[in-house]
mmCIF file of C-alpha atoms and ligand atoms in Angstrom:
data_model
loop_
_atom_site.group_PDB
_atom_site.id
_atom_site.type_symbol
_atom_site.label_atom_id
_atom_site.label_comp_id
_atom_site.label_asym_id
_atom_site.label_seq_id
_atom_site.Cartn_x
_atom_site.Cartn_y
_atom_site.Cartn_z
ATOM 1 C CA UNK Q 1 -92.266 -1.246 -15.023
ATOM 2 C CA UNK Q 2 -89.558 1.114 -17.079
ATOM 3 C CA UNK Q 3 -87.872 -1.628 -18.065
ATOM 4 C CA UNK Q 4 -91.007 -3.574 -18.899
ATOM 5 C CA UNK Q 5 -91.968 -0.627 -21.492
ATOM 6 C CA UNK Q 6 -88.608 -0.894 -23.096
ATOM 7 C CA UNK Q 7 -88.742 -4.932 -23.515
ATOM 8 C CA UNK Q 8 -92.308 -4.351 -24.725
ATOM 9 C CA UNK Q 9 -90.648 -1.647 -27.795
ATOM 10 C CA UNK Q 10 -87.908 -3.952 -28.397
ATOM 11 C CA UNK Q 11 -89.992 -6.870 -28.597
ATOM 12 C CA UNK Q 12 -92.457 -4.453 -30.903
ATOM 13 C CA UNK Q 13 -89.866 -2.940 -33.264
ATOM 14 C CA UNK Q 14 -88.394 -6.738 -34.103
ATOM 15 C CA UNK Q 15 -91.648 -8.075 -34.968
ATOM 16 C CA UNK Q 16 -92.037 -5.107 -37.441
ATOM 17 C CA UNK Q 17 -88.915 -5.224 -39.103
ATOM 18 C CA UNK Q 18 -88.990 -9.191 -39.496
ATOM 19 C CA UNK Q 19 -92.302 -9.006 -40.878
ATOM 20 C CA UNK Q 20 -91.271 -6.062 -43.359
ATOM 21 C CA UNK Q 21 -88.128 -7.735 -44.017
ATOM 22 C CA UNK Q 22 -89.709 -11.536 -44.819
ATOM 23 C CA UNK Q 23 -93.233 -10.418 -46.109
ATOM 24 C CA UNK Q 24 -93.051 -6.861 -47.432
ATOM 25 C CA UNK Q 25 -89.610 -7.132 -49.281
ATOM 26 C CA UNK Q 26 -89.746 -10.660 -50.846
ATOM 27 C CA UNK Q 27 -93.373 -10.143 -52.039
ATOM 28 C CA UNK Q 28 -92.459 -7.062 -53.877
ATOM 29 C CA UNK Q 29 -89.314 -8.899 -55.557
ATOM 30 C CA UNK Q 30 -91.640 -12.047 -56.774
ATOM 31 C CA UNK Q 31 -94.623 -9.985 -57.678
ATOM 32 C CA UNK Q 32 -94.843 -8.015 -61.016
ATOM 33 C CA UNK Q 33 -92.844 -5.508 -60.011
ATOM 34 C CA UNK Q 34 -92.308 -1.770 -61.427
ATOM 35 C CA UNK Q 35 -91.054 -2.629 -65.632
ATOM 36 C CA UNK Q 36 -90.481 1.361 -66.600
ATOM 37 C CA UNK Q 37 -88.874 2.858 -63.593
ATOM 38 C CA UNK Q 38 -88.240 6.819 -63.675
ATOM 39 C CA UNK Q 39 -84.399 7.425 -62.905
ATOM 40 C CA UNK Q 40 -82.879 10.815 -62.410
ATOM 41 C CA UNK Q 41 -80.321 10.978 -65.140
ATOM 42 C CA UNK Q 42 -77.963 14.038 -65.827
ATOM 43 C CA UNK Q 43 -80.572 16.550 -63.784
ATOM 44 C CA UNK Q 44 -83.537 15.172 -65.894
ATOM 45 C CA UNK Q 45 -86.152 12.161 -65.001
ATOM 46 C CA UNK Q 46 -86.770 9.813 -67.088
ATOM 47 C CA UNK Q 47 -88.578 6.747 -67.687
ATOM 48 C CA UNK Q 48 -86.636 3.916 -68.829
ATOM 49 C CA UNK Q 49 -87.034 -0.025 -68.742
ATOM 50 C CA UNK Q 50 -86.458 -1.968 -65.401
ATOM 51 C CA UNK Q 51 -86.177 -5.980 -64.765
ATOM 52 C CA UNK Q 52 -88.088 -6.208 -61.646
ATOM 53 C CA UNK Q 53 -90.128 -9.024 -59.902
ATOM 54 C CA UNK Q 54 -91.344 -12.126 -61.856
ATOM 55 C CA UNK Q 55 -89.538 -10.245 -64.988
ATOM 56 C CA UNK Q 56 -86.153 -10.274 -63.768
ATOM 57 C CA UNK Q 57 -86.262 -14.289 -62.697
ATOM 58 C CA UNK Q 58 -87.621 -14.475 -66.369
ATOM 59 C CA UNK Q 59 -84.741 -12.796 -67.702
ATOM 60 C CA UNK Q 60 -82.055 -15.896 -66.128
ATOM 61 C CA UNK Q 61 -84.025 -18.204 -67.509
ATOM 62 C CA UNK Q 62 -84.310 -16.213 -71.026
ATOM 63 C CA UNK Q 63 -80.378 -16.288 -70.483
ATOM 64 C CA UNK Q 64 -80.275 -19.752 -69.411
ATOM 65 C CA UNK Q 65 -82.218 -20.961 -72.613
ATOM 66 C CA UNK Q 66 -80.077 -19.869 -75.146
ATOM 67 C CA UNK Q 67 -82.829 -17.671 -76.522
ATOM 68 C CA UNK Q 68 -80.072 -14.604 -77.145
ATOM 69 C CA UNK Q 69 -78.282 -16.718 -79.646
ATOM 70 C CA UNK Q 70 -81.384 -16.438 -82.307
ATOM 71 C CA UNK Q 71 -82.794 -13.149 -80.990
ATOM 72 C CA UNK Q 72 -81.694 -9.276 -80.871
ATOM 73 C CA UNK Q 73 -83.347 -6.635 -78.271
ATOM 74 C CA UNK Q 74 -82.130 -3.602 -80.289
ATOM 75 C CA UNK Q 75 -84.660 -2.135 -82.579
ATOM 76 C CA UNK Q 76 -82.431 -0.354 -85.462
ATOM 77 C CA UNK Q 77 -82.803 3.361 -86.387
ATOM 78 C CA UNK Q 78 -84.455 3.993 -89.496
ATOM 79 C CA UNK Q 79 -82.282 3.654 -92.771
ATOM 80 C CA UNK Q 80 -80.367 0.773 -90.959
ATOM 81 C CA UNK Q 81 -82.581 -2.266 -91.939
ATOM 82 C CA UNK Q 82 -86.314 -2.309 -91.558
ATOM 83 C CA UNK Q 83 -87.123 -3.288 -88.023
ATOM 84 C CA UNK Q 84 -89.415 -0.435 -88.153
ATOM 85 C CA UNK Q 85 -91.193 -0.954 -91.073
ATOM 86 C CA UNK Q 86 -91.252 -5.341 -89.932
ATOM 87 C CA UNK Q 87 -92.764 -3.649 -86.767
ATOM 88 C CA UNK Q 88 -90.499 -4.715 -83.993
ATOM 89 C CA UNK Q 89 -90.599 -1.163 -82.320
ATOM 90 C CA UNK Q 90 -91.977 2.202 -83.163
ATOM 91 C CA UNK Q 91 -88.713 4.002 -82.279
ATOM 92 C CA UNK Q 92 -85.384 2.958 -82.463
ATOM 93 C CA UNK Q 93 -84.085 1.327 -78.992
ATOM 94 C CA UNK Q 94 -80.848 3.967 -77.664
ATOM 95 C CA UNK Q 95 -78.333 3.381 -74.534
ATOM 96 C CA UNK Q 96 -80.801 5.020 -72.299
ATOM 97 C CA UNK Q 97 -83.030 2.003 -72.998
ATOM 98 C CA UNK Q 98 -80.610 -0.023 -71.085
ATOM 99 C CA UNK Q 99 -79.763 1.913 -68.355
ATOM 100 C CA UNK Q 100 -81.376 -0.092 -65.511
ATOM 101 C CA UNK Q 101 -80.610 -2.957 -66.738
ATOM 102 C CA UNK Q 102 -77.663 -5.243 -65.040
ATOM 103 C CA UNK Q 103 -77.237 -7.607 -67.647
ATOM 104 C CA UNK Q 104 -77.824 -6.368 -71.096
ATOM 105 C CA UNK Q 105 -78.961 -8.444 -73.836
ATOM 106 C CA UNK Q 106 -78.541 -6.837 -77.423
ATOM 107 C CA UNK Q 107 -77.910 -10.163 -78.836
ATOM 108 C CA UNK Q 108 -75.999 -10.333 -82.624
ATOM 109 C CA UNK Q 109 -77.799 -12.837 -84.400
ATOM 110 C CA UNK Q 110 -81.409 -12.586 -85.921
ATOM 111 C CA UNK Q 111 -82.326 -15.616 -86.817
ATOM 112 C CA UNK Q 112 -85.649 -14.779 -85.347
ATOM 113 C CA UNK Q 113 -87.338 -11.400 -84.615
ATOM 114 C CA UNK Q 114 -86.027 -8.870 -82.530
ATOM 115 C CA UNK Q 115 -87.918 -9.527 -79.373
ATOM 116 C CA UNK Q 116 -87.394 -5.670 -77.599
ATOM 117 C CA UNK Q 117 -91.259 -4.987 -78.229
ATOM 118 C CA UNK Q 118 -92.392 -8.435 -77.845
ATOM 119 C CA UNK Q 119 -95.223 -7.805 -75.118
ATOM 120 C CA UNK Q 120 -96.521 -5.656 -77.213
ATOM 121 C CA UNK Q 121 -96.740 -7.547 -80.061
ATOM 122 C CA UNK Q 122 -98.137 -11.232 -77.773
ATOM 123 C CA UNK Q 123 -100.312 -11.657 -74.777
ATOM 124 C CA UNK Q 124 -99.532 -14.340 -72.218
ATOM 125 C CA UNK Q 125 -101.763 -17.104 -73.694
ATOM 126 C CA UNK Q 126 -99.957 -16.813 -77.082
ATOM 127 C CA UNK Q 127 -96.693 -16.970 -75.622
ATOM 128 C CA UNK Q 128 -97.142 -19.987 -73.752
ATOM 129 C CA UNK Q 129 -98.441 -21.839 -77.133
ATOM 130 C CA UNK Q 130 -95.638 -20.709 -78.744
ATOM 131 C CA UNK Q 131 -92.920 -21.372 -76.180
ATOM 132 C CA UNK Q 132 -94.572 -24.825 -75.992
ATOM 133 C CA UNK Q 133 -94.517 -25.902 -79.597
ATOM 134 C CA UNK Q 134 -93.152 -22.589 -81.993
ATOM 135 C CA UNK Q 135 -94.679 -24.278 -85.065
ATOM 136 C CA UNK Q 136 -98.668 -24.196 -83.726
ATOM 137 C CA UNK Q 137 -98.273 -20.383 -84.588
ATOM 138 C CA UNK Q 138 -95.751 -20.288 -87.241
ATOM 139 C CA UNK Q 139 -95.922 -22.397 -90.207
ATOM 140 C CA UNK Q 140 -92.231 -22.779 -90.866
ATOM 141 C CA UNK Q 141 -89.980 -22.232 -88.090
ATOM 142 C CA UNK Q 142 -86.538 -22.805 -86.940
ATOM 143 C CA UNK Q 143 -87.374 -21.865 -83.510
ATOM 144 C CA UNK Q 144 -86.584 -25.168 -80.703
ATOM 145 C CA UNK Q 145 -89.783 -26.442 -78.945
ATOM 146 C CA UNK Q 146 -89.245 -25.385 -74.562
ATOM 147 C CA UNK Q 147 -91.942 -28.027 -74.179
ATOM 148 C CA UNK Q 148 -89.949 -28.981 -71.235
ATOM 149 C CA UNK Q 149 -90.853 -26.023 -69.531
ATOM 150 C CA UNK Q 150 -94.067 -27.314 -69.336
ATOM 151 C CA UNK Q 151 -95.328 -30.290 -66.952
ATOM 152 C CA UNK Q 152 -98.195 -32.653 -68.003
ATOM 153 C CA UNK Q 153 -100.635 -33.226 -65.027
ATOM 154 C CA UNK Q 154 -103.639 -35.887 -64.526
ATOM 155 C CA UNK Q 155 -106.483 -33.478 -65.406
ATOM 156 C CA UNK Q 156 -108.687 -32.516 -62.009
ATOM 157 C CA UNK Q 157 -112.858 -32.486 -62.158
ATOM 158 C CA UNK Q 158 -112.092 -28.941 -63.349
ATOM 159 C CA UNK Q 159 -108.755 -28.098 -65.368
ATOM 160 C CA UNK Q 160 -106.039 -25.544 -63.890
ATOM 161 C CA UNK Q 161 -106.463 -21.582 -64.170
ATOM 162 C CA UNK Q 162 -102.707 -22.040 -65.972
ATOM 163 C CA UNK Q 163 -103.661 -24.802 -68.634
ATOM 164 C CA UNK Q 164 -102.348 -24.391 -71.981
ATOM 165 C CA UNK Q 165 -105.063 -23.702 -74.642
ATOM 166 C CA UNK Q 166 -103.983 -25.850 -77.696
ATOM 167 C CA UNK Q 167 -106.453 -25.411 -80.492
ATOM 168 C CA UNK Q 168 -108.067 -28.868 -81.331
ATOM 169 C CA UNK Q 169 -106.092 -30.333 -78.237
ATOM 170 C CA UNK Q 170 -104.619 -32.404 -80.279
ATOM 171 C CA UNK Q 171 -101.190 -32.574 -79.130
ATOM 172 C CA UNK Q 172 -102.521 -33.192 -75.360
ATOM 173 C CA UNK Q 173 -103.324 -36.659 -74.339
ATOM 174 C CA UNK Q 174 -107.125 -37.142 -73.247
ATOM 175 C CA UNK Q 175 -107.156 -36.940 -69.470
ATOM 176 C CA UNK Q 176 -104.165 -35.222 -68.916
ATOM 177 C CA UNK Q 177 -103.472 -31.513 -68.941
ATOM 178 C CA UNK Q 178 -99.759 -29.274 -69.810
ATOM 179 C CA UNK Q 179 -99.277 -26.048 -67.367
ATOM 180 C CA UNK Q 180 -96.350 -24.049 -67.256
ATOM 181 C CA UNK Q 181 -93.794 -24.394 -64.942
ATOM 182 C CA UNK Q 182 -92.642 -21.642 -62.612
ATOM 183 C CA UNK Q 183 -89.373 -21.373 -65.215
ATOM 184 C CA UNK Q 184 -91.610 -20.847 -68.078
ATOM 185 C CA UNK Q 185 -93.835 -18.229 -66.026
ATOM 186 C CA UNK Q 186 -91.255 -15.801 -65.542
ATOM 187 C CA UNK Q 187 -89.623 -16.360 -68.811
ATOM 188 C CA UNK Q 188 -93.438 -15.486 -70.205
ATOM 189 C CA UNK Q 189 -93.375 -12.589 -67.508
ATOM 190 C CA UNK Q 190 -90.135 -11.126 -68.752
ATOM 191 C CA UNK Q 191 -91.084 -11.478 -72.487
ATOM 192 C CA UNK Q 192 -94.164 -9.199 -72.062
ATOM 193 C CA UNK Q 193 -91.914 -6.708 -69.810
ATOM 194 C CA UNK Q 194 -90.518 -5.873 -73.261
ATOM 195 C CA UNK Q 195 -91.786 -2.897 -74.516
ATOM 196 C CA UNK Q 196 -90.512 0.120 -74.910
ATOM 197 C CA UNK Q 197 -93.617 2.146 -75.011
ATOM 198 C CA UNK Q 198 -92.357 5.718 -73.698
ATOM 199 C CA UNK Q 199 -90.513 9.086 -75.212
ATOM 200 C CA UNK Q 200 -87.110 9.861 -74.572
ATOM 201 C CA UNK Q 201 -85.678 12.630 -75.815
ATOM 202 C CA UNK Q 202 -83.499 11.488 -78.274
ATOM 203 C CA UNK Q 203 -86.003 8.776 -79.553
ATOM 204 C CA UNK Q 204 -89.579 9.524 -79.825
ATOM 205 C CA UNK Q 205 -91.918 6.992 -80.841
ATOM 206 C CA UNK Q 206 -92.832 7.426 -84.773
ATOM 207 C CA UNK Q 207 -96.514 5.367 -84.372
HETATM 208 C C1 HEC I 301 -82.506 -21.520 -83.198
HETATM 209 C C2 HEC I 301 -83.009 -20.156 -83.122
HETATM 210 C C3 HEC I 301 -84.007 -19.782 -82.059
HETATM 211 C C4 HEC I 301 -83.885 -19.912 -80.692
HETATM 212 C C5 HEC I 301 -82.750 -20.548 -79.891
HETATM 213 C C6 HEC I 301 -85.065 -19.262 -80.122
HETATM 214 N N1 HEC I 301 -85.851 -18.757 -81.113
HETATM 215 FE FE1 HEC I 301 -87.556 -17.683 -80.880
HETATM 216 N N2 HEC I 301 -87.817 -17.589 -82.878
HETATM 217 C C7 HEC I 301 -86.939 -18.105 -83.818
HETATM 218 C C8 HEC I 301 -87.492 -17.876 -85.152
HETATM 219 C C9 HEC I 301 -86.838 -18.277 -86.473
HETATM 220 C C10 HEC I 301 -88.714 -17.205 -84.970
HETATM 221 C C11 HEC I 301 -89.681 -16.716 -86.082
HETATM 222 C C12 HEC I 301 -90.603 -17.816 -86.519
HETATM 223 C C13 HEC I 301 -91.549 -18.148 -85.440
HETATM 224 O O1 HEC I 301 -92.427 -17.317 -85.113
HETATM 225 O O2 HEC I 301 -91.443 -19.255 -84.884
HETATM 226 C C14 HEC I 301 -88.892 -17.032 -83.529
HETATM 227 C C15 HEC I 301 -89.970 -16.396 -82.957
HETATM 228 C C16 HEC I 301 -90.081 -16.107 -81.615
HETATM 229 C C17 HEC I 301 -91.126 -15.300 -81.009
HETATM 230 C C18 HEC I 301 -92.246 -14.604 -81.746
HETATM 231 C C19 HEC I 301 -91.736 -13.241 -82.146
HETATM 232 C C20 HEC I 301 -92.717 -12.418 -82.946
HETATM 233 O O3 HEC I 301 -92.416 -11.263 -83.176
HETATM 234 O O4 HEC I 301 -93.781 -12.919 -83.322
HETATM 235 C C21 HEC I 301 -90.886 -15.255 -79.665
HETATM 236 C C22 HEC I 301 -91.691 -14.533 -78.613
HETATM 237 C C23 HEC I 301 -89.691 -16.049 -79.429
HETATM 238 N N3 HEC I 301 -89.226 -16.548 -80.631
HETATM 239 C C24 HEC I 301 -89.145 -16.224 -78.178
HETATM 240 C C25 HEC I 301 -88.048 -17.059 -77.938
HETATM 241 C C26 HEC I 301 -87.572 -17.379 -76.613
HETATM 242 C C27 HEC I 301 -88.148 -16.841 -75.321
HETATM 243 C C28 HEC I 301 -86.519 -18.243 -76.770
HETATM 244 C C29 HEC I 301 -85.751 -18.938 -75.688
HETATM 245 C C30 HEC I 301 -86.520 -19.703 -74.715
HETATM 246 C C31 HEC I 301 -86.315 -18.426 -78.202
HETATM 247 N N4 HEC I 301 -87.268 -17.699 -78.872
HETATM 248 C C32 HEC I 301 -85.324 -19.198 -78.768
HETATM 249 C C33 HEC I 301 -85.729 -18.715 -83.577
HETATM 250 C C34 HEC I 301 -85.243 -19.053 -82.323
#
């Protein structure tokens, strides 16, 4: 019977930590995730930026894309250009910013925007479009269509929670239907992870 009790705990206390292992870990590393984290830095806590969850899968594939060799994610400090005044930020970005942050991606070239703000500036819906074909928002653009991150499906009696809203639906043959694929989901879940909307210290926001 003693022995029976201890099989019965054994048998008890690997169930638990397979299921917290399996379920409880990997759901918290694909779901959203915590994007400002508070870190204890030099005896203070602060709240910085953190890739976590769907966000940090979305930053490989914002890697993987090239997207870094058109776009910054450093918002300038006043007097040194006007990414303020374009409205990229409302503070200037500082090395703090970064801290959490294994790979770091300040980018040198601006062909396009500086994209350190850019979930505050686009919802999901908007990003998609854009991602999908950049010239249905902007007239002129330089920016590559990622259409291929997108799959076209046979449309169903009713269309999919994920389809792409084109206005007119012109660009989508009739019966058919474009939704995202799981690449271009976590790229759109890292882009609106950008925004660095908190205080620090030595950068307060100005608006
Ligand atoms: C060849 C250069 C180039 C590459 C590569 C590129 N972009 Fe762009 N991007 C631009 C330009 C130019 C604009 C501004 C015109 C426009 O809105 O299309 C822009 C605009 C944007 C915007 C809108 C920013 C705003 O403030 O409105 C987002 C978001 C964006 N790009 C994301 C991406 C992502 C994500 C990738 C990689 C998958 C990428 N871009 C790759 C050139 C590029």
């Amino acid at each position: 019977m003693k022995s029976f009790g201890a099989l019965f705990l054994i048998v008890i206390t690997g169930l638990t930590t397979s299921w917290y292992s399996l379920l409880v870990v990997t759901a918290d590393k694909l779901g959203p995730g915590n994007l400002n984290s508070s870190v204890s830095f030099a005896g203070e806590d602060i709240v910085v930026h953190a890739d976590e969850g769907l966000a940090a899968r979305g930053k490989d594939v914002y890697l993987e894309m090239g997207c870094a060799l058109c776009h910054t994610q450093q918002v300038r400090r006043p007097g040194y250009g006007g990414d303020l005044d374009r409205e990229w930020g409302s503070r200037q970005a500082v090395p703090r910013d970064y801290l959490l942050q294994k790979n770091v991606i300040l980018g040198n070239k601006r062909q396009g925007p500086d994209l350190s703000n850019v979930g505050a500036r686009h919802d999901a819906t908007w990003l998609y479009v854009h991602l999908f074909r950049p010239g249905i928002n902007s007239e002129v653009t330089t920016m590559p269509d990622y259409s291929f991150l997108f799959e076209k499906k046979e449309l169903d009696i009713t269309p999919s929670s994920n389809a792409l809203q084109l206005a007119g639906n012109d660009t989508i043959e009739e019966g058919y239907e474009i939704v995202p694929t799981k690449d271009a989901e976590a790229l759109v879940a890292y882009l609106q992870s950008l925004n660095l909307d908190y205080d620090l210290p030595e950068s307060r926001r100005v608006r």
